[in-house]
Amino acid sequence: MTAASVVIPTRGRPAYLEVALQSIMPQAGECDAEVIVVDDAGESPRVRALTERAGARYEPHRGPIGLNAARNTGVQRSTGELVVFVDDDIRACPGWLAALLRGAREHPQADVFTGPVSASLEGPAPHSCGREAPPITTLELGGEDRPTELAWGVNMAIRRSALALTGPFDVGLEHGGDEQELQERLRERRPGTRSLYLSRARVEHRRAGADARLRALCATAYTRGRAARRFDTRRGVAPSLAGELRTLAGCLGHVLRRACPAGLTMAAHSLGRLREALAGDARPREAHATGSANGAAATGAQSGDDFLSGQSGAVGGLGAIARGAADVAIDSLQVLSTGRARLRRAARTTPVRSILALSVQRPEHAALTAAIAAELQRSRHDVELRCSPVGELGKFENLNRLLELHPAAGHDWLLVIDDDVRLPRGFVDEFVFLCERFSLELAQPAHRLRSHAAWPVTRRHAGSVVRETGFVEIGPVSAFAASTFPVLLPFPPLRMGWGLDTHWAALARLHGWRCGVVDAVAIEHLAAPVASSYGREAALAEARAFLSEQPHLPAREAARTLTTHRRW
């Protein structure tokens, strides 16, 4: 058995990994330690060559299964008495590994060891007023060795005997709480065990290039905020929704009061917590909503239908206020990080497209439909808007009538737009640019957080530009590339169309179409769907009959985020 095994999980970041290996391998040679790189992206010839050239061992997964799974693989495939975990974005300072091994020898009563972690932003890092914490994980407890409550996975060593007692890392925890949960489990099973901070075991936690920019730092903070809220909820210590909202307000106040761009990372973390609180708290409330077609969807899903979300999507009360505040925060982050201005400029580079837009309209929404028409006319693309009154027909019957009069053939895109949405300024240009940038053939703009949205996967994600998903909703805004017209048009002869989106999902999988939700261009759905007066039981019966003869993906499988793109 070697003295120590250094485990480095990695996924698609060879430039970071190279720096980590350059700093670790000489120390491993001096200390008789093995170094294992666990590649969670799957087999990569480039990463394998880099790892083996450095003198480390390469252990790939078959595909991405998560950070904690990679840590568990490292434990299983190593032999060292002390298992040292680091992230692939660190630089180990001289004497780091020797300090960990010396600490383990001199303090046999301790099972967990860590050391200082300092932030190193190597690039165009945002200006800071100096009052906020670094935007990535750090640890500074002074220049003396001392007991500590917790160690973090960026710089953490654990005795193998302790890992044998605790069992593996919880693979259900990602981006927050995983190291803490393992250490709490250890204290439960071995009372009196200690964790020790070793002042000479320092690593630098790095962000380089574009990763050091404000936008990337905010995206990471948002993801970690969501994970932190999930972990607090799991432990029963999560603050109230109002408490999360107050924290977000305080963070935004700091940014404005101190003119501190770096403070936006704190706001992004708080926004992630608030977003996760809304996602968790909304489920029981929305499941009891009534009076809309989406309310029927919730009822239908509870009765066993696998083509419905199980949620009404209705937003009201304190939840609506909190969601509205979160929307304002996301909008502010986009503006202050210059993301909105850069997207607007980039959208001007798309070749002019021919777009057919169809809308079924109700007289009570005349003001909204006028605003929709005005926004479409602002586009630099050639947009042809064709509308139909509801009359006695259902939504898709009306859409097919419009298609008979105004065929989609010859157009690059078809947009189907309900009459009860608010479109952001510049909607068409920015939406089409991002759809084509990511080769989406079925797409929809994300819902704002306070929008009526039955499918949680369709609500906007802060820090995301586009998410590839398994399906696209039947409304309120759906986009179809010309490549889908021969298969999808005309629409099936349905009135309401419930379940049609899960059929589209099956066809997309069959034909290899990319589906996606465009987070950077979010709309707000304000009212009940077109043809909501159509009987709910009749709508469910129509869907059941249609899907009994057509392929479809179950809702749980269709409504998954497959890939998140944070820049274009």
mmCIF file with all atom_site columns, C-alpha atoms in Angstrom, residues 244-257 260 263-271:
data_model
loop_
_atom_site.group_PDB
_atom_site.id
_atom_site.type_symbol
_atom_site.label_atom_id
_atom_site.label_alt_id
_atom_site.label_comp_id
_atom_site.label_asym_id
_atom_site.label_entity_id
_atom_site.label_seq_id
_atom_site.pdbx_PDB_ins_code
_atom_site.Cartn_x
_atom_site.Cartn_y
_atom_site.Cartn_z
_atom_site.occupancy
_atom_site.B_iso_or_equiv
_atom_site.pdbx_formal_charge
_atom_site.auth_seq_id
_atom_site.auth_comp_id
_atom_site.auth_asym_id
_atom_site.auth_atom_id
_atom_site.pdbx_PDB_model_num
ATOM 1  C CA . GLU A 1 244 ? -34.220 34.009 0.650  1.00 0.00 ? 244 GLU A CA 1
ATOM 2  C CA . LEU A 1 245 ? -35.851 37.032 -0.999 1.00 0.00 ? 245 LEU A CA 1
ATOM 3  C CA . ARG A 1 246 ? -34.449 39.378 1.663  1.00 0.00 ? 246 ARG A CA 1
ATOM 4  C CA . THR A 1 247 ? -30.967 37.969 1.128  1.00 0.00 ? 247 THR A CA 1
ATOM 5  C CA . LEU A 1 248 ? -31.218 38.487 -2.621 1.00 0.00 ? 248 LEU A CA 1
ATOM 6  C CA . ALA A 1 249 ? -32.387 42.062 -2.088 1.00 0.00 ? 249 ALA A CA 1
ATOM 7  C CA . GLY A 1 250 ? -29.419 42.661 0.219  1.00 0.00 ? 250 GLY A CA 1
ATOM 8  C CA . CYS A 1 251 ? -26.974 41.292 -2.359 1.00 0.00 ? 251 CYS A CA 1
ATOM 9  C CA . LEU A 1 252 ? -28.391 43.468 -5.122 1.00 0.00 ? 252 LEU A CA 1
ATOM 10 C CA . GLY A 1 253 ? -28.327 46.434 -2.753 1.00 0.00 ? 253 GLY A CA 1
ATOM 11 C CA . HIS A 1 254 ? -24.616 45.801 -2.135 1.00 0.00 ? 254 HIS A CA 1
ATOM 12 C CA . VAL A 1 255 ? -23.953 45.780 -5.893 1.00 0.00 ? 255 VAL A CA 1
ATOM 13 C CA . LEU A 1 256 ? -25.719 49.106 -6.411 1.00 0.00 ? 256 LEU A CA 1
ATOM 14 C CA . ARG A 1 257 ? -24.527 50.814 -3.224 1.00 0.00 ? 257 ARG A CA 1
ATOM 15 C CA . CYS A 1 260 ? -19.388 46.415 -7.182 1.00 0.00 ? 260 CYS A CA 1
ATOM 16 C CA . GLY A 1 263 ? -20.951 41.402 -5.906 1.00 0.00 ? 263 GLY A CA 1
ATOM 17 C CA . LEU A 1 264 ? -23.143 40.012 -8.691 1.00 0.00 ? 264 LEU A CA 1
ATOM 18 C CA . THR A 1 265 ? -21.698 36.576 -7.934 1.00 0.00 ? 265 THR A CA 1
ATOM 19 C CA . MET A 1 266 ? -23.239 36.788 -4.453 1.00 0.00 ? 266 MET A CA 1
ATOM 20 C CA . ALA A 1 267 ? -26.512 37.868 -6.038 1.00 0.00 ? 267 ALA A CA 1
ATOM 21 C CA . ALA A 1 268 ? -26.320 34.946 -8.481 1.00 0.00 ? 268 ALA A CA 1
ATOM 22 C CA . HIS A 1 269 ? -25.774 32.491 -5.606 1.00 0.00 ? 269 HIS A CA 1
ATOM 23 C CA . SER A 1 270 ? -28.725 33.982 -3.738 1.00 0.00 ? 270 SER A CA 1
ATOM 24 C CA . LEU A 1 271 ? -30.809 33.905 -6.903 1.00 0.00 ? 271 LEU A CA 1
#
